[in-house]
CSV table of C-alpha atoms and ligand atoms in Angstrom, one decimal:
chain,number,residue,atom,x,y,z
A,490,UNK,CA,-25.4,25.4,3.9
A,491,UNK,CA,-24.4,22.5,1.6
A,492,UNK,CA,-21.4,20.5,3.0
A,493,UNK,CA,-18.1,21.0,1.2
A,494,UNK,CA,-17.3,18.1,-1.1
A,495,UNK,CA,-14.2,16.7,-2.7
A,496,UNK,CA,-15.1,15.7,-6.3
A,497,UNK,CA,-13.3,12.6,-7.2
A,498,UNK,CA,-12.2,11.0,-10.5
A,499,UNK,CA,-11.2,7.4,-10.0
A,500,UNK,CA,-9.0,5.8,-12.7
A,501,UNK,CA,-8.8,2.0,-12.8
A,502,UNK,CA,-11.8,-0.1,-11.9
A,503,UNK,CA,-10.1,-3.3,-10.9
A,504,UNK,CA,-9.3,-4.7,-7.5
A,505,UNK,CA,-8.2,-1.4,-6.0
A,506,UNK,CA,-10.9,0.5,-8.0
A,507,UNK,CA,-13.4,-1.6,-5.9
A,508,UNK,CA,-11.8,-1.0,-2.5
A,509,UNK,CA,-11.6,2.8,-3.2
A,510,UNK,CA,-15.2,2.9,-4.5
A,511,UNK,CA,-16.3,1.2,-1.3
A,512,UNK,CA,-14.3,3.7,0.8
A,513,UNK,CA,-15.9,6.7,-1.0
A,514,UNK,CA,-19.3,5.2,-0.5
A,515,UNK,CA,-18.9,4.5,3.2
A,516,UNK,CA,-16.5,7.0,4.6
A,517,UNK,CA,-19.1,9.7,5.5
A,518,UNK,CA,-21.5,7.1,6.9
A,519,UNK,CA,-19.1,6.2,9.6
A,520,UNK,CA,-16.8,9.2,10.1
A,521,UNK,CA,-18.0,12.8,10.9
A,522,UNK,CA,-16.1,14.7,8.2
A,523,UNK,CA,-15.7,18.4,7.5
A,524,UNK,CA,-15.5,17.6,3.8
A,525,UNK,CA,-17.1,14.6,2.0
A,526,UNK,CA,-16.1,12.9,-1.2
A,527,UNK,CA,-18.4,13.0,-4.1
A,528,UNK,CA,-18.2,10.1,-6.6
A,529,UNK,CA,-18.1,12.3,-9.7
A,530,UNK,CA,-16.4,10.2,-12.3
A,531,UNK,CA,-15.0,6.7,-12.8
A,532,UNK,CA,-12.6,5.9,-15.7
A,533,UNK,CA,-11.5,2.6,-17.2
A,534,UNK,CA,-10.8,1.4,-20.8
A,535,UNK,CA,-13.8,-0.7,-21.5
A,536,UNK,CA,-17.1,1.3,-21.8
A,537,UNK,CA,-19.5,-1.5,-20.9
A,538,UNK,CA,-17.4,-2.5,-17.9
A,539,UNK,CA,-17.0,1.0,-16.6
A,540,UNK,CA,-20.7,1.7,-17.1
A,541,UNK,CA,-21.5,-1.4,-15.0
A,542,UNK,CA,-19.0,-0.2,-12.4
A,543,UNK,CA,-20.6,3.2,-12.2
A,544,UNK,CA,-24.1,1.7,-11.8
A,545,UNK,CA,-23.0,-0.7,-9.2
A,546,UNK,CA,-21.1,1.8,-7.0
A,547,UNK,CA,-23.0,5.0,-7.7
A,548,UNK,CA,-20.4,6.9,-9.7
A,549,UNK,CA,-22.2,9.8,-11.4
A,550,UNK,CA,-20.4,9.8,-14.8
A,551,UNK,CA,-17.9,7.7,-16.7
A,552,UNK,CA,-14.8,8.3,-19.0
A,553,UNK,CA,-12.9,5.8,-21.0
A,554,UNK,CA,-9.9,8.2,-21.7
A,555,UNK,CA,-8.1,9.0,-18.5
A,556,UNK,CA,-6.7,12.3,-19.9
A,557,UNK,CA,-10.3,13.6,-20.2
A,558,UNK,CA,-11.1,12.6,-16.7
A,559,UNK,CA,-8.0,14.4,-15.4
A,560,UNK,CA,-8.8,17.6,-17.4
A,561,UNK,CA,-12.4,17.9,-16.2
A,562,UNK,CA,-13.1,21.2,-14.4
A,563,UNK,CA,-15.6,19.4,-12.1
A,564,UNK,CA,-12.8,17.2,-10.5
A,565,UNK,CA,-10.8,18.1,-7.4
A,566,UNK,CA,-9.0,14.8,-6.7
A,567,UNK,CA,-7.6,12.3,-9.2
A,568,UNK,CA,-7.4,8.8,-7.7
A,569,UNK,CA,-5.0,6.5,-9.5
A,570,UNK,CA,-5.7,2.7,-9.2
A,571,UNK,CA,-4.1,1.5,-12.5
A,572,UNK,CA,-1.1,-0.8,-13.0
A,573,UNK,CA,2.2,0.7,-11.9
A,574,UNK,CA,3.7,1.8,-15.2
A,575,UNK,CA,0.8,4.2,-15.7
A,576,UNK,CA,1.2,6.0,-12.3
A,577,UNK,CA,3.9,8.4,-13.5
A,578,UNK,CA,2.1,9.9,-16.6
A,579,UNK,CA,-1.2,10.1,-14.7
A,580,UNK,CA,0.4,11.9,-11.7
A,581,UNK,CA,2.2,14.4,-14.0
A,582,UNK,CA,-1.0,15.2,-15.9
A,583,UNK,CA,-3.0,15.5,-12.8
A,584,UNK,CA,-0.4,17.9,-11.2
A,585,UNK,CA,-0.3,19.9,-14.4
A,586,UNK,CA,-4.1,20.2,-14.2
A,587,UNK,CA,-3.9,21.5,-10.6
A,588,UNK,CA,-5.7,18.5,-9.1
A,589,UNK,CA,-5.0,16.8,-5.8
A,590,UNK,CA,-3.7,13.3,-6.4
A,591,UNK,CA,-4.2,10.0,-4.5
A,592,UNK,CA,-2.0,7.2,-5.9
A,593,UNK,CA,-1.8,3.5,-5.2
A,594,UNK,CA,1.4,1.9,-4.1
A,595,UNK,CA,4.1,1.5,-5.3
A,596,UNK,CA,4.3,5.1,-6.3
A,597,UNK,CA,6.5,4.5,-9.3
A,598,UNK,CA,8.5,2.0,-11.3
A,599,UNK,CA,11.8,3.4,-9.9
A,600,UNK,CA,13.4,6.2,-7.9
A,601,UNK,CA,13.9,8.5,-10.9
A,602,UNK,CA,10.1,8.4,-11.6
A,603,UNK,CA,9.1,8.8,-8.0
A,604,UNK,CA,11.4,11.8,-7.6
A,605,UNK,CA,9.9,13.4,-10.8
A,606,UNK,CA,6.4,12.8,-9.5
A,607,UNK,CA,7.0,14.3,-6.1
A,608,UNK,CA,8.7,17.3,-7.7
A,609,UNK,CA,5.8,17.8,-10.1
A,610,UNK,CA,3.2,17.7,-7.3
A,611,UNK,CA,5.3,20.2,-5.3
A,612,UNK,CA,5.9,22.5,-8.2
A,613,UNK,CA,2.1,22.6,-9.0
A,614,UNK,CA,1.4,23.0,-5.2
A,615,UNK,CA,-1.1,20.2,-5.2
A,616,UNK,CA,-1.8,17.9,-2.3
A,617,UNK,CA,-0.6,14.3,-2.8
A,618,UNK,CA,-1.6,11.2,-0.9
A,619,UNK,CA,-0.8,7.5,-1.1
A,620,UNK,CA,-2.5,4.3,-0.1
A,621,UNK,CA,-0.3,2.2,2.2
A,622,UNK,CA,-3.5,0.9,3.7
A,623,UNK,CA,-2.0,-1.4,6.3
A,624,UNK,CA,-0.9,1.7,8.2
A,625,UNK,CA,-4.6,2.3,8.9
A,626,UNK,CA,-5.3,-1.1,10.5
A,627,UNK,CA,-6.2,-0.1,14.1
A,628,UNK,CA,-3.7,-2.6,15.5
A,629,UNK,CA,-0.9,-1.2,13.3
A,630,UNK,CA,-1.7,2.4,14.3
A,631,UNK,CA,-1.7,1.2,17.9
A,632,UNK,CA,1.8,-0.3,17.4
A,633,UNK,CA,3.1,3.0,16.2
A,634,UNK,CA,1.5,4.7,19.2
A,635,UNK,CA,3.2,2.2,21.6
A,636,UNK,CA,6.6,2.9,20.0
A,637,UNK,CA,6.1,6.7,20.1
A,638,UNK,CA,5.2,6.4,23.8
A,639,UNK,CA,8.6,4.9,24.4
A,640,UNK,CA,7.3,1.6,25.6
A,641,UNK,CA,9.7,-0.4,23.5
A,642,UNK,CA,12.8,1.6,24.5
A,643,UNK,CA,15.7,1.4,22.1
A,644,UNK,CA,14.8,-0.6,19.0
A,645,UNK,CA,17.1,-3.5,18.2
A,646,UNK,CA,15.2,-5.5,15.6
A,647,UNK,CA,12.6,-5.3,12.9
A,648,UNK,CA,11.5,-8.6,11.3
A,649,UNK,CA,9.0,-8.3,8.4
A,650,UNK,CA,7.6,-11.2,6.3
A,651,UNK,CA,5.0,-10.7,3.5
A,652,UNK,CA,4.2,-14.1,2.3
A,653,UNK,CA,1.8,-15.2,-0.5
A,654,UNK,CA,1.2,-18.2,-2.7
A,655,UNK,CA,-1.1,-17.1,-5.5
A,656,UNK,CA,1.3,-17.9,-8.3
A,657,UNK,CA,2.9,-21.1,-7.1
A,658,UNK,CA,1.2,-23.1,-9.8
A,659,UNK,CA,3.7,-23.0,-12.8
A,660,UNK,CA,0.7,-22.9,-15.1
A,661,UNK,CA,-0.6,-19.7,-13.5
A,662,UNK,CA,-0.6,-17.2,-16.3
A,663,UNK,CA,1.6,-14.2,-17.0
A,664,UNK,CA,-0.5,-11.4,-15.5
A,665,UNK,CA,0.7,-7.8,-15.5
A,666,UNK,CA,2.2,-8.2,-12.0
A,667,UNK,CA,4.8,-10.6,-13.6
A,668,UNK,CA,5.9,-8.2,-16.4
A,669,UNK,CA,8.7,-5.8,-15.5
A,670,UNK,CA,7.6,-3.2,-18.1
A,671,UNK,CA,4.2,-3.0,-16.4
A,672,UNK,CA,4.9,-3.6,-12.8
A,673,UNK,CA,8.6,-2.5,-12.3
A,674,UNK,CA,9.3,-5.5,-10.1
A,675,UNK,CA,7.6,-8.6,-8.7
A,676,UNK,CA,6.9,-9.5,-5.1
A,677,UNK,CA,9.5,-6.9,-4.2
A,678,UNK,CA,7.6,-3.7,-5.3
A,679,UNK,CA,4.2,-5.3,-4.8
A,680,UNK,CA,4.5,-6.5,-1.2
A,681,UNK,CA,8.0,-5.6,0.2
A,682,UNK,CA,6.8,-2.1,-0.5
A,683,UNK,CA,4.2,-2.5,2.2
A,684,UNK,CA,6.7,-4.0,4.7
A,685,UNK,CA,9.2,-1.2,4.1
A,686,UNK,CA,6.4,1.4,4.6
A,687,UNK,CA,5.2,-0.4,7.8
A,688,UNK,CA,8.8,-0.5,9.2
A,689,UNK,CA,9.2,3.3,8.5
A,690,UNK,CA,5.8,4.1,9.9
A,691,UNK,CA,5.9,2.0,13.1
A,692,UNK,CA,9.5,2.7,14.1
A,693,UNK,CA,9.7,6.3,12.8
A,694,UNK,CA,13.1,5.5,11.5
A,695,UNK,CA,14.6,5.5,8.0
A,696,UNK,CA,16.7,2.9,6.2
A,697,UNK,CA,20.5,3.4,6.1
A,698,UNK,CA,21.8,0.4,4.0
A,699,UNK,CA,20.5,-2.9,2.6
A,700,UNK,CA,21.8,-6.2,1.3
A,701,UNK,CA,19.4,-8.1,-0.9
A,702,UNK,CA,18.7,-11.3,-2.8
A,703,UNK,CA,16.0,-11.9,-5.4
A,704,UNK,CA,14.9,-15.0,-7.4
A,705,UNK,CA,12.5,-16.0,-10.1
A,706,UNK,CA,11.6,-19.6,-9.6
A,707,UNK,CA,9.3,-20.1,-12.6
A,708,UNK,CA,10.9,-18.4,-15.6
A,709,UNK,CA,8.2,-19.0,-18.2
A,710,UNK,CA,4.4,-19.1,-17.9
A,711,UNK,CA,1.4,-19.3,-20.2
A,712,UNK,CA,0.5,-15.9,-21.6
A,713,UNK,CA,-2.5,-14.4,-19.8
A,714,UNK,CA,-5.7,-13.0,-21.2
A,715,UNK,CA,-6.8,-10.3,-18.8
A,716,UNK,CA,-10.2,-10.9,-17.3
A,717,UNK,CA,-10.6,-7.6,-15.4
A,718,UNK,CA,-8.4,-8.0,-12.3
A,719,UNK,CA,-4.6,-8.3,-12.1
A,720,UNK,CA,-4.7,-11.4,-9.9
A,721,UNK,CA,-6.6,-13.5,-12.4
A,722,UNK,CA,-6.4,-14.3,-16.1
A,723,UNK,CA,-7.4,-16.9,-18.6
A,724,UNK,CA,-4.3,-18.7,-19.9
A,725,UNK,CA,-3.4,-19.3,-23.5
A,726,UNK,CA,-1.2,-22.2,-24.9
A,727,UNK,CA,1.7,-19.8,-25.8
A,728,UNK,CA,4.3,-19.2,-23.2
A,729,UNK,CA,6.1,-16.0,-22.2
A,730,UNK,CA,9.1,-15.0,-20.0
A,731,UNK,CA,8.5,-13.9,-16.4
A,732,UNK,CA,10.6,-10.7,-16.1
A,733,UNK,CA,10.2,-10.0,-12.4
A,734,UNK,CA,11.2,-11.6,-9.1
A,735,UNK,CA,9.1,-14.2,-7.4
A,736,UNK,CA,10.8,-13.6,-4.1
A,737,UNK,CA,12.9,-10.8,-2.6
A,738,UNK,CA,14.7,-11.0,0.7
A,739,UNK,CA,16.9,-8.3,2.3
A,740,UNK,CA,18.8,-7.3,5.5
A,741,UNK,CA,18.8,-3.7,6.5
A,742,UNK,CA,20.3,-1.3,9.1
A,743,UNK,CA,18.0,1.5,10.4
A,744,UNK,CA,18.9,5.0,11.4
A,745,UNK,CA,18.4,4.2,15.1
A,746,UNK,CA,20.8,1.3,14.9
A,747,UNK,CA,18.2,-1.5,14.6
A,748,UNK,CA,19.1,-4.5,12.5
A,749,UNK,CA,16.2,-5.6,10.3
A,750,UNK,CA,15.2,-8.5,8.0
A,751,UNK,CA,12.6,-8.6,5.2
A,752,UNK,CA,11.1,-11.5,3.3
A,753,UNK,CA,8.6,-11.0,0.5
A,754,UNK,CA,7.6,-14.1,-1.6
A,755,UNK,CA,4.7,-15.4,-3.7
A,756,UNK,CA,6.0,-18.9,-3.1
A,757,UNK,CA,5.1,-19.6,0.6
A,758,UNK,CA,2.5,-22.4,0.2
A,759,UNK,CA,-0.5,-21.9,2.4
A,760,UNK,CA,0.2,-18.2,3.0
A,761,UNK,CA,-2.5,-16.2,1.2
A,762,UNK,CA,-1.7,-12.7,2.5
A,763,UNK,CA,0.6,-13.2,5.5
A,764,UNK,CA,1.8,-9.6,6.2
A,765,UNK,CA,3.6,-9.7,9.5
A,766,UNK,CA,6.0,-7.4,11.3
A,767,UNK,CA,7.8,-7.8,14.6
A,768,UNK,CA,9.6,-5.0,16.5
A,769,UNK,CA,12.0,-5.8,19.3
A,770,UNK,CA,13.2,-3.2,21.7
A,771,UNK,CA,15.1,-2.8,25.0
A,772,UNK,CA,11.9,-2.6,27.0
A,773,UNK,CA,9.5,-4.8,25.0
A,774,UNK,CA,8.3,-6.2,21.7
A,775,UNK,CA,5.4,-6.0,19.3
A,776,UNK,CA,4.0,-8.5,16.8
A,777,UNK,CA,1.4,-7.9,14.1
A,778,UNK,CA,0.1,-10.4,11.5
A,779,UNK,CA,-2.5,-9.2,9.0
A,780,UNK,CA,-4.1,-12.6,9.0
A,781,UNK,CA,-5.1,-11.8,12.7
A,782,UNK,CA,-5.5,-8.1,11.9
A,783,UNK,CA,-7.6,-7.1,14.9
A,784,UNK,CA,-4.9,-8.3,17.3
A,785,UNK,CA,-1.6,-6.8,18.4
A,786,UNK,CA,0.8,-8.8,20.6
A,787,UNK,CA,2.8,-6.8,23.1
A,788,UNK,CA,5.4,-7.8,25.6
A,789,UNK,CA,6.6,-5.3,28.2
A,790,UNK,CA,9.7,-5.8,30.3
A,791,UNK,CA,8.1,-3.2,32.7
A,792,UNK,CA,5.5,-5.7,33.8
A,793,UNK,CA,6.1,-7.3,37.2
A,794,UNK,CA,8.4,-10.3,36.7
A,795,UNK,CA,5.8,-12.8,37.6
A,796,UNK,CA,3.3,-11.4,35.0
A,797,UNK,CA,5.8,-11.1,32.1
A,798,UNK,CA,4.7,-12.6,28.8
A,799,UNK,CA,3.1,-11.5,25.5
A,800,UNK,CA,-0.4,-10.1,25.9
A,801,UNK,CA,-2.8,-10.1,23.0
A,802,UNK,CA,-4.5,-6.8,22.7
A,803,UNK,CA,-7.8,-7.0,20.8
A,804,UNK,CA,-7.5,-3.6,19.1
A,805,UNK,CA,-11.3,-3.1,18.7
A,806,UNK,CA,-12.2,-0.7,21.5
A,807,UNK,CA,-12.7,3.0,21.1
A,808,UNK,CA,-9.4,4.1,22.7
A,809,UNK,CA,-7.7,2.2,19.8
A,810,UNK,CA,-7.1,4.2,16.7
A,811,UNK,CA,-10.1,4.6,14.3
A,812,UNK,CA,-12.4,2.3,16.4
A,813,UNK,CA,-14.6,5.1,17.7
A,814,UNK,CA,-15.9,5.3,14.1
A,815,UNK,CA,-16.7,1.6,13.9
A,816,UNK,CA,-18.4,-1.1,16.0
A,817,UNK,CA,-18.7,-1.7,19.7
A,818,UNK,CA,-15.6,-3.3,21.4
A,819,UNK,CA,-14.9,-6.9,20.2
A,820,UNK,CA,-16.6,-6.4,16.9
A,821,UNK,CA,-13.6,-6.5,14.6
A,822,UNK,CA,-12.8,-4.7,11.3
A,823,UNK,CA,-11.5,-6.1,8.0
A,824,UNK,CA,-9.3,-5.4,4.9
A,825,UNK,CA,-11.6,-2.7,3.6
A,826,UNK,CA,-11.4,-0.6,6.7
A,827,UNK,CA,-7.8,0.3,6.1
A,828,UNK,CA,-8.9,2.1,2.9
A,829,UNK,CA,-11.9,3.8,4.5
A,830,UNK,CA,-9.8,5.0,7.5
A,831,UNK,CA,-7.1,6.3,5.1
A,832,UNK,CA,-9.7,8.2,3.2
A,833,UNK,CA,-11.2,9.7,6.4
A,834,UNK,CA,-7.7,11.0,7.3
A,835,UNK,CA,-7.3,12.5,3.8
A,836,UNK,CA,-10.7,14.3,4.0
A,837,UNK,CA,-9.7,15.8,7.4
A,838,UNK,CA,-6.3,16.8,6.2
A,839,UNK,CA,-7.7,18.5,3.1
A,840,UNK,CA,-10.3,20.4,5.2
A,841,UNK,CA,-7.7,21.4,7.9
A,842,UNK,CA,-5.0,22.0,5.3
A,843,UNK,CA,-2.9,19.8,7.7
A,844,UNK,CA,-0.1,17.3,7.0
A,845,UNK,CA,-0.9,13.9,5.7
A,846,UNK,CA,1.1,10.7,5.5
A,847,UNK,CA,1.7,8.6,3.5
A,848,UNK,CA,2.3,11.1,0.7
A,849,UNK,CA,4.6,11.0,-2.3
A,850,UNK,CA,7.6,11.7,-0.1
A,851,UNK,CA,6.8,8.5,1.7
A,852,UNK,CA,6.4,6.8,-1.7
A,853,UNK,CA,9.8,8.1,-2.8
A,854,UNK,CA,11.5,6.9,0.5
A,855,UNK,CA,10.0,3.5,0.0
A,856,UNK,CA,11.1,3.4,-3.7
A,857,UNK,CA,14.7,4.3,-2.6
A,858,UNK,CA,14.8,1.2,-0.4
A,859,UNK,CA,13.2,-0.9,-3.1
A,860,UNK,CA,15.8,0.2,-5.8
A,861,UNK,CA,18.7,-0.1,-3.3
A,862,UNK,CA,17.8,-3.8,-2.7
A,863,UNK,CA,17.6,-4.5,-6.5
A,864,UNK,CA,21.0,-2.8,-6.9
A,865,UNK,CA,22.4,-4.8,-4.0
A,866,UNK,CA,21.2,-8.1,-5.4
A,867,UNK,CA,22.5,-7.3,-8.9
A,868,UNK,CA,25.9,-6.1,-7.7
A,869,UNK,CA,26.2,-8.5,-4.8
A,870,UNK,CA,27.1,-5.9,-2.2
A,871,UNK,CA,25.7,-3.7,0.6
A,872,UNK,CA,24.1,-0.6,-0.8
A,873,UNK,CA,23.6,2.7,1.1
A,874,UNK,CA,20.3,4.4,0.6
A,875,UNK,CA,22.2,7.7,0.1
A,876,UNK,CA,23.5,6.2,-3.2
A,877,UNK,CA,19.9,6.3,-4.4
A,878,UNK,CA,19.5,10.1,-3.7
B,2264,LIG,P1,-6.2,-4.6,-11.6
B,2264,LIG,O1,-5.6,-5.2,-12.7
B,2264,LIG,O2,-7.2,-5.3,-10.8
B,2264,LIG,O3,-7.0,-3.2,-12.1
B,2264,LIG,C1,-6.4,-2.3,-12.8
B,2264,LIG,C2,-7.4,-1.6,-13.6
B,2264,LIG,O4,-6.8,-0.5,-14.4
B,2264,LIG,C3,-8.1,-2.5,-14.7
B,2264,LIG,O5,-9.5,-2.4,-14.5
B,2264,LIG,C4,-7.6,-1.9,-16.0
B,2264,LIG,O6,-8.6,-2.1,-17.0
B,2264,LIG,C5,-7.4,-0.4,-15.6
B,2264,LIG,N1,-6.6,0.3,-16.6
B,2264,LIG,C6,-5.5,-0.2,-17.2
B,2264,LIG,N2,-5.0,0.7,-18.1
B,2264,LIG,C7,-5.9,1.8,-18.0
B,2264,LIG,C8,-5.9,3.1,-18.6
B,2264,LIG,N3,-5.0,3.4,-19.6
B,2264,LIG,N4,-6.9,3.9,-18.3
B,2264,LIG,C9,-7.9,3.6,-17.4
B,2264,LIG,N5,-7.8,2.4,-16.7
B,2264,LIG,C10,-6.9,1.5,-17.0
B,2264,LIG,O7,-5.1,-4.0,-10.6
B,2264,LIG,P2,-5.2,-3.6,-9.1
B,2264,LIG,O8,-4.9,-4.9,-8.3
B,2264,LIG,O9,-6.4,-2.9,-8.8
B,2264,LIG,O10,-3.9,-2.7,-8.9
B,2264,LIG,C11,-3.9,-1.4,-9.3
B,2264,LIG,C12,-2.8,-0.6,-8.5
B,2264,LIG,O11,-3.1,-0.8,-7.1
B,2264,LIG,C13,-1.4,-1.1,-8.7
B,2264,LIG,O12,-0.5,0.0,-8.6
B,2264,LIG,C14,-1.2,-2.0,-7.4
B,2264,LIG,O13,0.1,-2.1,-7.0
B,2264,LIG,C15,-2.0,-1.3,-6.4
B,2264,LIG,N6,-2.5,-2.3,-5.4
B,2264,LIG,C16,-2.5,-1.9,-4.1
B,2264,LIG,C17,-3.0,-2.7,-3.1
B,2264,LIG,C18,-2.9,-2.2,-1.7
B,2264,LIG,O14,-2.8,-3.1,-0.8
B,2264,LIG,N7,-2.8,-0.9,-1.4
B,2264,LIG,C19,-3.6,-4.0,-3.4
B,2264,LIG,C20,-3.7,-4.3,-4.8
B,2264,LIG,C21,-3.1,-3.4,-5.8
B,2265,LIG,C1,-1.1,-8.9,-4.7
B,2265,LIG,O1,0.1,-9.3,-4.3
B,2265,LIG,C2,-1.6,-7.9,-3.7
B,2265,LIG,O2,-3.0,-7.6,-4.1
B,2265,LIG,C3,-0.8,-6.6,-3.7
B,2265,LIG,O3,-0.9,-5.9,-4.9
B,2265,LIG,C4,-1.3,-5.7,-2.5
B,2265,LIG,O4,-0.6,-4.5,-2.5
B,2265,LIG,C5,-1.3,-6.5,-1.2
B,2265,LIG,O5,-1.8,-5.7,-0.2
B,2265,LIG,C6,-2.1,-7.7,-1.3
B,2265,LIG,O6,-1.6,-8.5,-2.4
């Protein structure tokens, strides 16, 4: 009997379009899945470019109008990899067409949109999934397991830093990530979103209140001429205003009583994609840094006194999450594996009709924290997450 398939329409063939295409191509080669994705349709605005993308990755057909892609009867899952301002209307249309939806982060431009998107998916009774891909790094999933096993005891602190430097040059052009009407916010929604999600995922706790600070260091930049991917563009002579934050820092209180700090910036020279999170508890600590993504540092106060100290776990052996699908111990994984692991979990959840996280509810929870920080920075006060409900 032919294997059950999940027929996918991918919208947006840029950076994320590539990582998702790679995941669809590879997932069933490494994971034994009850249902396998079929690369049915890829959609982007430029016909020659989307044709080339289809040929390169093995997509069966193309569309240049996303509404046609969403409406097609031969599609089960709509995968949204477009700039943030498009997520809402694409999700609403996909839900109305009865399709399952897989959406890139951040889910929405603001809480109101995220709430509407979750409600639409629920009303249409369609499955909804998100990519917070760092959850699926084996070392991060292991960190969650260690916390769930109670090995850290009561949690006192979370310290997350997401540091980049790709726009430090004042002549770097005004790409879509620097325009509020396209991206919603800057470093905050782009990379604090990941840190917020990781804090929720690893600790299993929610945010109670936040106090934030945002800054735009370079207020004008040369206008950008898009060259296909959101992290690059040719620049023109004319200048335009940057309408998002370059950096966003905040303090938070978590439901279990932990005090947390977050720093997201695109102005940390030398830091290309430094996504780190540290968790400190009564019985131990955990440190993860994406730049050393195969490693997890763990300190246990339960160790005999003379052996106490941070141990570095190389999270590449089969007992570590996802590693039984990959290479023998010691042969590490990379950035793309988070996306493939996420997709494997989606396929299993669809086949088993079981729960999957992160879904749109996780996207909404993240958005509430993002918006609360912006409100706090604007009004110069602590903001409770309950004010965002
Ligand atoms: P990108 O700029 O590289 O690609 C976006 C693509 O969408 C472009 O090819 C563009 O032509 C296409 N597009 C724009 N309007 C369209 C329309 N109306 N119909 C069809 N296609 C359209 O952007 P990137 O980096 O791929 O980001 C896309 C999304 O993924 C964003 O929401 C971003 O926040 C998220 N993202 C997530 C990452 C993660 O770590 N999970 C990493 C990078 C981005
Ligand atoms: C650019 O800041 C970017 O590509 C983000 O959009 C991603 O979400 C992050 O994972 C890496 O950096």
